[in-house]
Coordinates of C-alpha atoms in Angstrom, one line a residue:
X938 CA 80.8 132.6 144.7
X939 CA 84.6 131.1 144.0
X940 CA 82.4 127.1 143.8
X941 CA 80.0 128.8 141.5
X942 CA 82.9 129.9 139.5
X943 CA 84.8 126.9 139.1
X944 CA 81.5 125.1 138.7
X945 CA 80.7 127.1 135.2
X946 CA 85.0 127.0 134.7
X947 CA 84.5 123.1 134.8
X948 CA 81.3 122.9 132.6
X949 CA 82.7 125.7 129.7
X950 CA 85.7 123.3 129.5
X951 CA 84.4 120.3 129.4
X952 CA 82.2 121.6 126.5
X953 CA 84.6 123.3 124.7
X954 CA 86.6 119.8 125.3
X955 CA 83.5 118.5 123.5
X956 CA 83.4 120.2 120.7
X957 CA 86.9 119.6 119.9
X958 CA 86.7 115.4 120.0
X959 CA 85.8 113.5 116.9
X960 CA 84.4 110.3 115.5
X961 CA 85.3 108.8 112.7
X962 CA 82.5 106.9 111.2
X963 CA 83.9 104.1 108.9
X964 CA 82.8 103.2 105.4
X965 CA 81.9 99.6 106.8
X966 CA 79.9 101.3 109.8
X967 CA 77.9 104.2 107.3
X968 CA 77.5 101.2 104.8
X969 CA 75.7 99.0 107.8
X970 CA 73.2 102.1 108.6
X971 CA 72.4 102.1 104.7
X972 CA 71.4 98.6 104.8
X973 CA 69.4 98.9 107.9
X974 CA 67.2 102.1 108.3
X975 CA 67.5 103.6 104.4
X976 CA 63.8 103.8 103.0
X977 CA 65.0 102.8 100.1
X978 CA 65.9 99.6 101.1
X979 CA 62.7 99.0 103.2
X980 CA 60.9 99.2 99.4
X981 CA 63.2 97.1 97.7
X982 CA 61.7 94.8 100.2
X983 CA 58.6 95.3 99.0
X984 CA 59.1 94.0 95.3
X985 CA 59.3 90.6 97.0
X986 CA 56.4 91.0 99.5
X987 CA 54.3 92.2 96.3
X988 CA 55.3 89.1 94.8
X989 CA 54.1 86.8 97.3
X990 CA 51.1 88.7 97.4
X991 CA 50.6 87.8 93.9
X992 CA 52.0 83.8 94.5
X993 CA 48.8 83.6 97.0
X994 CA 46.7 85.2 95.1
X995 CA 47.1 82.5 91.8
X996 CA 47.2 79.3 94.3
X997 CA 43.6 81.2 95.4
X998 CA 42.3 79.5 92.2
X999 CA 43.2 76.1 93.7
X1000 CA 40.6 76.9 97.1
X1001 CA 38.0 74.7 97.1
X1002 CA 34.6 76.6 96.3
X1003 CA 31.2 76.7 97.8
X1004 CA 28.4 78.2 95.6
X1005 CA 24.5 78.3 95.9
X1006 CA 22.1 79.4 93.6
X1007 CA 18.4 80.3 95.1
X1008 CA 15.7 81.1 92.7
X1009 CA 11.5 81.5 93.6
X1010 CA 8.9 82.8 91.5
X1011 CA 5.5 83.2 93.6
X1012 CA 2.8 85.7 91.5
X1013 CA -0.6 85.4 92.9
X1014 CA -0.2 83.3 95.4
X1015 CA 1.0 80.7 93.0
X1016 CA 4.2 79.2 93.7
X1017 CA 5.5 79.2 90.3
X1018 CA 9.1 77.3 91.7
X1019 CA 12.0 77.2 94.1
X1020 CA 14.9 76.3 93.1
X1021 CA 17.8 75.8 95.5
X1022 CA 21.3 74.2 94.2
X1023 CA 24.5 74.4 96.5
X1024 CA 27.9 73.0 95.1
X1025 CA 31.2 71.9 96.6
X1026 CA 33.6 72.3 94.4
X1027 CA 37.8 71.2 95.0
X1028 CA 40.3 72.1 91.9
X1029 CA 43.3 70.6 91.5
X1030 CA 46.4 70.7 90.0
X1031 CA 45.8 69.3 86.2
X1032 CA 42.6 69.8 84.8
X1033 CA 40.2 67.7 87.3
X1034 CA 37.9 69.1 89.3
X1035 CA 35.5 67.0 92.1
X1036 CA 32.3 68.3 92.6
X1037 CA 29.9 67.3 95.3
X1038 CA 26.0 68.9 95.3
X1039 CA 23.1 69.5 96.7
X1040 CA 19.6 70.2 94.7
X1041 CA 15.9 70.5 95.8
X1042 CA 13.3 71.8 93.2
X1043 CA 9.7 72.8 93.8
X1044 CA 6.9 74.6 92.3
X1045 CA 3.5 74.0 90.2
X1046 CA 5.5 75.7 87.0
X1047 CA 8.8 73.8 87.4
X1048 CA 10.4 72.3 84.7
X1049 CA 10.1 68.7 84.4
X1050 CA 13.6 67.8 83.9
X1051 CA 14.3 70.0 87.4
X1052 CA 11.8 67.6 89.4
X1053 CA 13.6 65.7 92.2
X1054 CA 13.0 63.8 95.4
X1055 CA 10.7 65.6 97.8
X1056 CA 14.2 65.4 100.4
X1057 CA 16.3 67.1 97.4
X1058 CA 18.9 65.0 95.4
X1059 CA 22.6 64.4 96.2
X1060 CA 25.5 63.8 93.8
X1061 CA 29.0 63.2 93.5
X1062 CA 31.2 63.1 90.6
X1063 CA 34.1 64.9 88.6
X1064 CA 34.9 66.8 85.6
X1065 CA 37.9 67.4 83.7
X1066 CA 39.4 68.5 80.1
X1067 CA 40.7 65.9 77.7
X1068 CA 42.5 67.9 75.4
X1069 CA 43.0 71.7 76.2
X1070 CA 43.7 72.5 79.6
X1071 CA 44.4 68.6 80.7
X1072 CA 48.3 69.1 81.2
X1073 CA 48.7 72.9 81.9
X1074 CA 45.9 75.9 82.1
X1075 CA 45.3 79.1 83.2
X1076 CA 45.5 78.6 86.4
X1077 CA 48.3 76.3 86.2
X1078 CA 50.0 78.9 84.6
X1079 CA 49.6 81.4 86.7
X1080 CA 50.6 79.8 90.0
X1081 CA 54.0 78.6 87.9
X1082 CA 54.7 82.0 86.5
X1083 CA 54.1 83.7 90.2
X1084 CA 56.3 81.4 91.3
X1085 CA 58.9 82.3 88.9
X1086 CA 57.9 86.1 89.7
X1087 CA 58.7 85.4 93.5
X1088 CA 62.5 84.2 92.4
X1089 CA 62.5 87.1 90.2
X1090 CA 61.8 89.8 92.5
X1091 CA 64.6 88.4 94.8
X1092 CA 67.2 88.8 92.4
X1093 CA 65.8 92.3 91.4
X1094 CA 65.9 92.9 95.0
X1095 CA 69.4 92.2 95.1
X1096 CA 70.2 95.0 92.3
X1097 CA 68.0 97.8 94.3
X1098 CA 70.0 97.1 97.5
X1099 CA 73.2 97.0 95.6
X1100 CA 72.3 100.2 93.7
X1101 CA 71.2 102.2 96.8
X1102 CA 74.7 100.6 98.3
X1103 CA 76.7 101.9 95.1
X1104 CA 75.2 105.3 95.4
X1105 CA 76.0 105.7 98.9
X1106 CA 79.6 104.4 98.4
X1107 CA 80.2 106.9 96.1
X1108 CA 78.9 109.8 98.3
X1109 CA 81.2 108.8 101.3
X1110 CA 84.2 108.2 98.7
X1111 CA 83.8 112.2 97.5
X1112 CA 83.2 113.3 101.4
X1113 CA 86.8 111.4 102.1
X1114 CA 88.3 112.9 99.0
X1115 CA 87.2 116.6 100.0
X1116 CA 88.1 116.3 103.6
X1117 CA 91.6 114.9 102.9
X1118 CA 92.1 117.9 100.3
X1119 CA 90.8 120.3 103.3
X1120 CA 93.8 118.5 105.7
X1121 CA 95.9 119.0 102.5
X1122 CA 95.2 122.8 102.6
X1123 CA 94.9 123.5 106.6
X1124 CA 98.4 121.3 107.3
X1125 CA 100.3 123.9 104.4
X1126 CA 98.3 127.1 105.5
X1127 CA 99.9 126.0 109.0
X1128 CA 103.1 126.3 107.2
X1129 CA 102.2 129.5 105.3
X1130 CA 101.6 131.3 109.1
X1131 CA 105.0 129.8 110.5
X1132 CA 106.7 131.1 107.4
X1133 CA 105.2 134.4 107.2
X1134 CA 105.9 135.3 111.1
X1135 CA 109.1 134.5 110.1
X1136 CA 110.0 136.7 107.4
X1137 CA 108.1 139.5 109.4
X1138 CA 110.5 138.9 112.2
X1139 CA 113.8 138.7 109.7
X1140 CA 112.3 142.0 108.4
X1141 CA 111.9 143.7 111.7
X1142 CA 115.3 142.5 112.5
X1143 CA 116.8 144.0 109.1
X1144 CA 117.4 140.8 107.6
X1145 CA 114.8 140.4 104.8
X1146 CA 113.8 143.3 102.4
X1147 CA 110.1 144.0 102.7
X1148 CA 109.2 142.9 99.6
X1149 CA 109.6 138.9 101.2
X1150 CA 106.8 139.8 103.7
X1151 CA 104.6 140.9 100.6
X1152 CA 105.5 137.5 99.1
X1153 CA 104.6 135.4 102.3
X1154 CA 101.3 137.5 102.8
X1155 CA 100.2 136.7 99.7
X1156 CA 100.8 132.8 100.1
X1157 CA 99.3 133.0 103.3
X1158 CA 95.9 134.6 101.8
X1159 CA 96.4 132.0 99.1
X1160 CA 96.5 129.1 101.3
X1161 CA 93.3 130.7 103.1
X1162 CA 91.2 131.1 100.2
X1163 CA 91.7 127.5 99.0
X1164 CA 91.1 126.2 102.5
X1165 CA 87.9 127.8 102.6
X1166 CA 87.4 126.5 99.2
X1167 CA 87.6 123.0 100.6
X1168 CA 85.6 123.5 103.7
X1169 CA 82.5 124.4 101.3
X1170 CA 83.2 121.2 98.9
X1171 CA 83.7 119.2 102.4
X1172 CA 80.4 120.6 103.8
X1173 CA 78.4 119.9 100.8
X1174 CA 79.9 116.3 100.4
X1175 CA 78.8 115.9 103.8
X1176 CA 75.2 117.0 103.4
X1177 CA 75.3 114.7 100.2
X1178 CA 76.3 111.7 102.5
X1179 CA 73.8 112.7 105.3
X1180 CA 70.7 111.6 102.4
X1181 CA 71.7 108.1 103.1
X1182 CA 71.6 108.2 106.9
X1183 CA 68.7 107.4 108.7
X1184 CA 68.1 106.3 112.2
X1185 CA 64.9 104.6 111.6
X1186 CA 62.7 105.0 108.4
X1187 CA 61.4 108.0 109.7
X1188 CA 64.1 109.9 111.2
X1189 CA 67.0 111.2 108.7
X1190 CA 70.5 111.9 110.6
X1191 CA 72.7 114.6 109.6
X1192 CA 76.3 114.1 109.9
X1193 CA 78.0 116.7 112.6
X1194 CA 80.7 119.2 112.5
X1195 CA 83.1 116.3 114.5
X1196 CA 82.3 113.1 112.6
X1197 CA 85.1 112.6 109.9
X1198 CA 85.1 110.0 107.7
X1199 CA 88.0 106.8 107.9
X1200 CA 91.1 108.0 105.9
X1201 CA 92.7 104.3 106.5
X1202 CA 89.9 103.3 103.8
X1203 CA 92.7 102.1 101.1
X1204 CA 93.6 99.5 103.4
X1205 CA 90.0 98.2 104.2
X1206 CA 87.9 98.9 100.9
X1207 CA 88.2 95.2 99.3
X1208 CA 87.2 93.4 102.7
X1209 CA 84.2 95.9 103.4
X1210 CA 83.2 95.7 100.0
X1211 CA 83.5 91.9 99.5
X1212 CA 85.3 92.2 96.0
X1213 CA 88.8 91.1 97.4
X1214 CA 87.7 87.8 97.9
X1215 CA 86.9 87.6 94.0
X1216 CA 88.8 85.7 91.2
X1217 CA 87.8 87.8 88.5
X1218 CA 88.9 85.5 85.4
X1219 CA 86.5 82.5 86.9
X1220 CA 83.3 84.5 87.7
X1221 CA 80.3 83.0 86.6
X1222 CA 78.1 85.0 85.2
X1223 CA 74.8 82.7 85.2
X1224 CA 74.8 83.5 89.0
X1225 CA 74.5 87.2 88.7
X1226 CA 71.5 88.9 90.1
X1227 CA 70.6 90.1 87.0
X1228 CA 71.0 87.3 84.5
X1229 CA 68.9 84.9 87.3
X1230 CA 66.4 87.9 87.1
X1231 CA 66.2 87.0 83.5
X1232 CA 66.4 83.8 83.3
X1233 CA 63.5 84.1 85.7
X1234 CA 61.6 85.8 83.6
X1235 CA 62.3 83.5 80.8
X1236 CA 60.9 80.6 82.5
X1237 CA 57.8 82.8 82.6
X1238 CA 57.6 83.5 78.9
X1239 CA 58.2 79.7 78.4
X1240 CA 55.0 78.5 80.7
X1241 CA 53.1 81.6 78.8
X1242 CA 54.3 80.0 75.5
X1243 CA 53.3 76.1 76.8
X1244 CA 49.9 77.6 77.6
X1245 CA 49.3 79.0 74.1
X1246 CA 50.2 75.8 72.2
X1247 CA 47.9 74.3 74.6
X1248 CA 45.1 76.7 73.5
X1249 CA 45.5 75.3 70.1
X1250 CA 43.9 71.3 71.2
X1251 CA 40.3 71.4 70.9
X1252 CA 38.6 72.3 73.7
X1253 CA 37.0 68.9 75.1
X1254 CA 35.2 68.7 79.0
X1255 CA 33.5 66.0 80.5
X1256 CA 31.5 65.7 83.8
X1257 CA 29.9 62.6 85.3
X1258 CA 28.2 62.4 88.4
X1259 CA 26.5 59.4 90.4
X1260 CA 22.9 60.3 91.7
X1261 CA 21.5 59.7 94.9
X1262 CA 18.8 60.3 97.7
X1263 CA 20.2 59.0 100.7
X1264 CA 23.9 60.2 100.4
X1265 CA 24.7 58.7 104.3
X1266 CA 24.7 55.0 102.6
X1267 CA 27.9 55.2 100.4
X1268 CA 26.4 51.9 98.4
X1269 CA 23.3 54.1 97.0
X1270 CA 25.6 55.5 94.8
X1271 CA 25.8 53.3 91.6
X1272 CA 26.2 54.0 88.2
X1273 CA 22.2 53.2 87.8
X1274 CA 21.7 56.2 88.7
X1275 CA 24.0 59.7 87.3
X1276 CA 24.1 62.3 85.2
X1277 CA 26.9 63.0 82.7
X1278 CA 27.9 65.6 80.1
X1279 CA 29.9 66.6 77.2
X1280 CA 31.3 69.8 75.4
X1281 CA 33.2 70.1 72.9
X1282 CA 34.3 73.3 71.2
X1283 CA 37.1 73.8 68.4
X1284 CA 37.7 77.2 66.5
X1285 CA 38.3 77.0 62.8
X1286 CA 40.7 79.2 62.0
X1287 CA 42.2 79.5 65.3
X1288 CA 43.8 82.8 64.5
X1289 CA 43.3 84.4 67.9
X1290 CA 45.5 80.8 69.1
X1291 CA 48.5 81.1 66.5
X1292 CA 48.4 85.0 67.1
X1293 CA 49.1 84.1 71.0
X1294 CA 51.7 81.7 70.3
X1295 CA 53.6 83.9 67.9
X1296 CA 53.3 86.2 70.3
X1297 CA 54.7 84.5 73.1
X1298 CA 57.2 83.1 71.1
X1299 CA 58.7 86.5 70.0
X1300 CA 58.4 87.1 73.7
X1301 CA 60.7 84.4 74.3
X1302 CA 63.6 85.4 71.7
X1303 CA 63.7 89.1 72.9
X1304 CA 64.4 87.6 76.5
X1305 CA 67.2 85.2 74.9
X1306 CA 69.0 88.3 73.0
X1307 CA 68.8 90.3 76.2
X1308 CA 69.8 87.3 78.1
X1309 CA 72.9 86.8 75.7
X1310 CA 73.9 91.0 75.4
X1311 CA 73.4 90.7 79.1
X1312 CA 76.0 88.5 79.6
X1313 CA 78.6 89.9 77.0
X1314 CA 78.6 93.3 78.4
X1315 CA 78.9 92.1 81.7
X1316 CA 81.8 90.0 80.9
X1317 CA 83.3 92.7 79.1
X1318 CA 82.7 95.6 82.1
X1319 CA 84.0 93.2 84.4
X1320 CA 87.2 92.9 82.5
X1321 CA 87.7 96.2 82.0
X1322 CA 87.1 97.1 85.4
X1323 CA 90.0 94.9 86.1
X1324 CA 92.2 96.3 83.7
X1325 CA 91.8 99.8 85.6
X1326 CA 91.8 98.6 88.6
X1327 CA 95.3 97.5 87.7
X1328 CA 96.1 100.7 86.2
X1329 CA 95.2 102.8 89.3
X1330 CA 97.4 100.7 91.8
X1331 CA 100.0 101.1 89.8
X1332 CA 99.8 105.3 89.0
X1333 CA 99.2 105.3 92.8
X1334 CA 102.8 104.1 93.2
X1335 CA 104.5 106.6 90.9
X1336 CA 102.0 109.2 92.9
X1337 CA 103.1 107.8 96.0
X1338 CA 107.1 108.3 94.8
X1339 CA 106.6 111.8 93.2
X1340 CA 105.1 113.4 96.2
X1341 CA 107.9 111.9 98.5
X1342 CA 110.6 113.3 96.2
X1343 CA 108.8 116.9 96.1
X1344 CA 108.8 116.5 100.1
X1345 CA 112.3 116.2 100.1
X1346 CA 112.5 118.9 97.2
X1347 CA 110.7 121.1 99.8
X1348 CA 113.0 120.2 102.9
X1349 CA 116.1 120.9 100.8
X1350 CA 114.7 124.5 99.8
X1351 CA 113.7 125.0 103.1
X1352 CA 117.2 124.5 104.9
X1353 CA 118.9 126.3 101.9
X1354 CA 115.9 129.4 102.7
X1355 CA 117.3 129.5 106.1
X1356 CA 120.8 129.4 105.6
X1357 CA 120.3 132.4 103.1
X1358 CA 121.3 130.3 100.1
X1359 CA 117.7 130.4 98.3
X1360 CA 114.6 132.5 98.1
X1361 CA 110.9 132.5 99.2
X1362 CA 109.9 132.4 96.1
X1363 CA 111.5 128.9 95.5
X1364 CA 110.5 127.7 98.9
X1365 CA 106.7 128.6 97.5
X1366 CA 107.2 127.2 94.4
X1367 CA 108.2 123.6 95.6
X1368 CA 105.6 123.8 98.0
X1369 CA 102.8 124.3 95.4
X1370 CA 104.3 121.4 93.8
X1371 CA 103.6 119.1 96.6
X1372 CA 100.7 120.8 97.0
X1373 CA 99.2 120.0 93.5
X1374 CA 100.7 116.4 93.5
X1375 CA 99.2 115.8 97.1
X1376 CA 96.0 116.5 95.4
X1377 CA 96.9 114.7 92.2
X1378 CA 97.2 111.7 94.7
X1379 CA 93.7 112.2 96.4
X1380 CA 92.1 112.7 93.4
X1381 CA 94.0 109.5 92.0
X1382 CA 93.1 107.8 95.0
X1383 CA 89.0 108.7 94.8
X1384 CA 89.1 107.3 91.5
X1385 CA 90.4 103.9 92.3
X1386 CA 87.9 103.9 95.2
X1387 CA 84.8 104.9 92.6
X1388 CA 86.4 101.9 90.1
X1389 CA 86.2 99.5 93.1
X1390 CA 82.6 100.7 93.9
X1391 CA 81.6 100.1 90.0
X1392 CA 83.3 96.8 90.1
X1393 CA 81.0 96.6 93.2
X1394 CA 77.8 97.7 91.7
X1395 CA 78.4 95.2 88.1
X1396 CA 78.9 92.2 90.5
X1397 CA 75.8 93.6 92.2
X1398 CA 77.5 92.5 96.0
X1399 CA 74.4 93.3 98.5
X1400 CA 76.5 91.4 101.2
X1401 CA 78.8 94.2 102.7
X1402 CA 80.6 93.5 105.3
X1403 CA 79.2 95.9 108.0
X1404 CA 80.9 94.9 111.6

């Protein structure tokens, strides 16, 4: 009975020791579980594979092609014909194409131009465009622009990462902020209980008038109603940062009553967030995310814009092929024997043509202007970011300064309280002082932390350092 006892004694405190520990979860350790397992990211990953997708989808045009055409016509048991032709066909880069085929015609009915050899006839040859489509086409197009597109979507992957990054920053930034105000209000309710038994014990002893205990209740309450205050902010900042957690990409995590975030942040923020490594006044701004995403898509526009001044050459195709029965003997082809072709086609007005290239050309300088506001406002949030950022170090000084004068503003009324030489109601009065300026310097604090994560988010930094 006695072993059965200590045996549950042993388990209820090692639980109990348990639930008292805690983790601290660091922003470069939440920031690395972000990166990894949020959904999010897993589909920002998907821009590029959808983009590669399309690359192998335009060099598709370049396959070489096998077709066959079959036709019979047999009414009454006449064999009116049959008709087989099967092509080779390789495409290639400009506007050439080699052609090798196969043709074998019977019938009573057939066509005399379709007659050939009772073994079928072979040929061999090429065609290709003089004028339009000769130096860039369609599908030359294409296959350039889904290039470009494949660039593209990397940059514009960069910018989901980094905006699922900033978000999540800025979540674990306000669930610091509300658990340093909860310490704020549990370290001077602490204070409010020692004080409070106090002046009940003067009072009992005859050394207080009763009225001080009514003062020191009421402080006490106070200091409990705000603490609770801040446990709900804290608990709902928390739930905020759990959206960001995941395990895997199916299984969310929600953060526990013991894991607190890292309140040594100030001193790692630059180096986890890679911006203290940054010489603001010499960034260059072609090698944003965003203005390569652009420029991307400019190069685009400008192979759309080559192709429509193309479609405005005459449209000119020729074919020749060399003829022959006995294909395995490379000398029976000859230029005796082949079959050749011309078309030639040229619009009049060409209005569809000029309408493209307009088009594409107004394409074009709507990409320059958002190319060039692109990179203004940029340059300009950049700069201003700086600016604040310089601001906020500095107010966090004087913050710093006020708060440790209003400590010793609080120790001084303290030991005059206790000598007899002040009242409670001063002692309470300097202590909401430091209270509110504690506060003050949290809430300073967050905001320098949120400038750092827009600076952050505008320089669009994916790489995070998450050891």
């Amino acid at each position: 009975m006695r072993l059965t006892l200590l045996i549950i004694t042993l388990l209820f405190c090692s639980f109990i020791s348990a639930q008292d520990s805690t983790s601290v979860i660091s922003l470069s350790e939440y920031l690395g579980y972000v990166k990894s397992f949020h959904p999010i990211v897993k589909q920002a990953n998907l821009v590029i594979n959808e983009s590669e997708a399309k690359l192998m989808k335009a060099r598709g045009a370049f396959d070489p092609k096998i077709e066959i055409d079959y036709n019979q016509k047999t009414f009454k048991d006449t064999e009116y014909y049959n008709k087989l032709n099967a092509t080779f066909k390789i495409p290639t880069w400009y506007g050439i194409e080699f052609k090798g085929n196969f043709e074998e015609n019977t019938g009573d009915y057939l066509n005399p131009e379709s007659k050939v050899p009772e073994d079928g006839l072979y040929s061999a040859g090429v065609s290709l465009s003089l004028a339009q489509g000769l130096l860039i086409n369609k599908r030359m197009a294409m296959l350039k622009q889904a290039k470009s597109y494949v660039n593209q979507a990397k940059a514009d992957r960069q910018i989901l990462i980094n905006n699922i990054l900033y978000s999540a920053t800025r979540s674990y930034f306000e669930w610091l902020k509300t658990y340093n105000e909860k310490r704020v209000y549990e370290e001077f309710l602490q204070n409010a209980q020692t004080r409070f038994q106090g002046v009940k014990k003067s009072f009992e002893l005859g050394e207080m008038p009763a009225i001080d205990t009514i003062e020191a209740r009421i402080t006490l309450n106070d200091r409990r109603l705000n603490l609770e205050k801040s446990k709900i902010k804290f608990i709902k900042s928390s739930l905020e940062l759990s959206n960001y957690l995941w395990l895997d990409e199916n299984t969310p995590v929600e953060i526990k009553d013991n894991i607190i975030p890292d309140i040594n942040t100030f001193e790692t923020v630059d180096n986890i967030l890679n911006t203290s490594k940054l010489d603001i006044e010499n960034i260059d701004i072609s090698n944003h995310p965003k203005m390569q995403s652009l420029d991307y898509k400019l190069q685009a526009l400008t192979i759309e814009k080559r192709l429509s001044l193309n479609n405005l050459l005459p449209k000119i195709d020729v074919q020749y092929n060399f003829l022959s029965q006995t294909p395995e003997v490379s000398r029976s082809f000859s230029t005796s024997a082949y079959k050749s072709g011309l078309n030639v086609s040229i619009p009049l007005f060409l209005r569809k043509e000029r309408a493209d290239l307009k088009l594409a050309h107004l394409k074009m300088q709507d990409a320059e202007f958002e190319i060039q506001t692109t990179s203004v406002s940029l340059t300009n949030k950049i700069n201003a970011i700086s600016k604040e950022l310089e601001s906020y170090i500095l107010q966090n000084d004087y913050t710093n300064i006020i708060v440790g004068d209003y400590e010793q503003m609080l120790s001084a009324e303290e030991r005059k309280f206790f000598l007899g030489e002040s009242s409670l109601f001063l002692v309470n009065s300097r202590e909401s002082k430091l209270i509110d300026a504690k506060l003050k310097a949290i809430e300073l604090e967050n905001n320098f932390f949120n400038t750092k994560a827009n600076l952050f988010n505008i320089l669009a930094i994916s790489d995070i350092d998450s050891n």
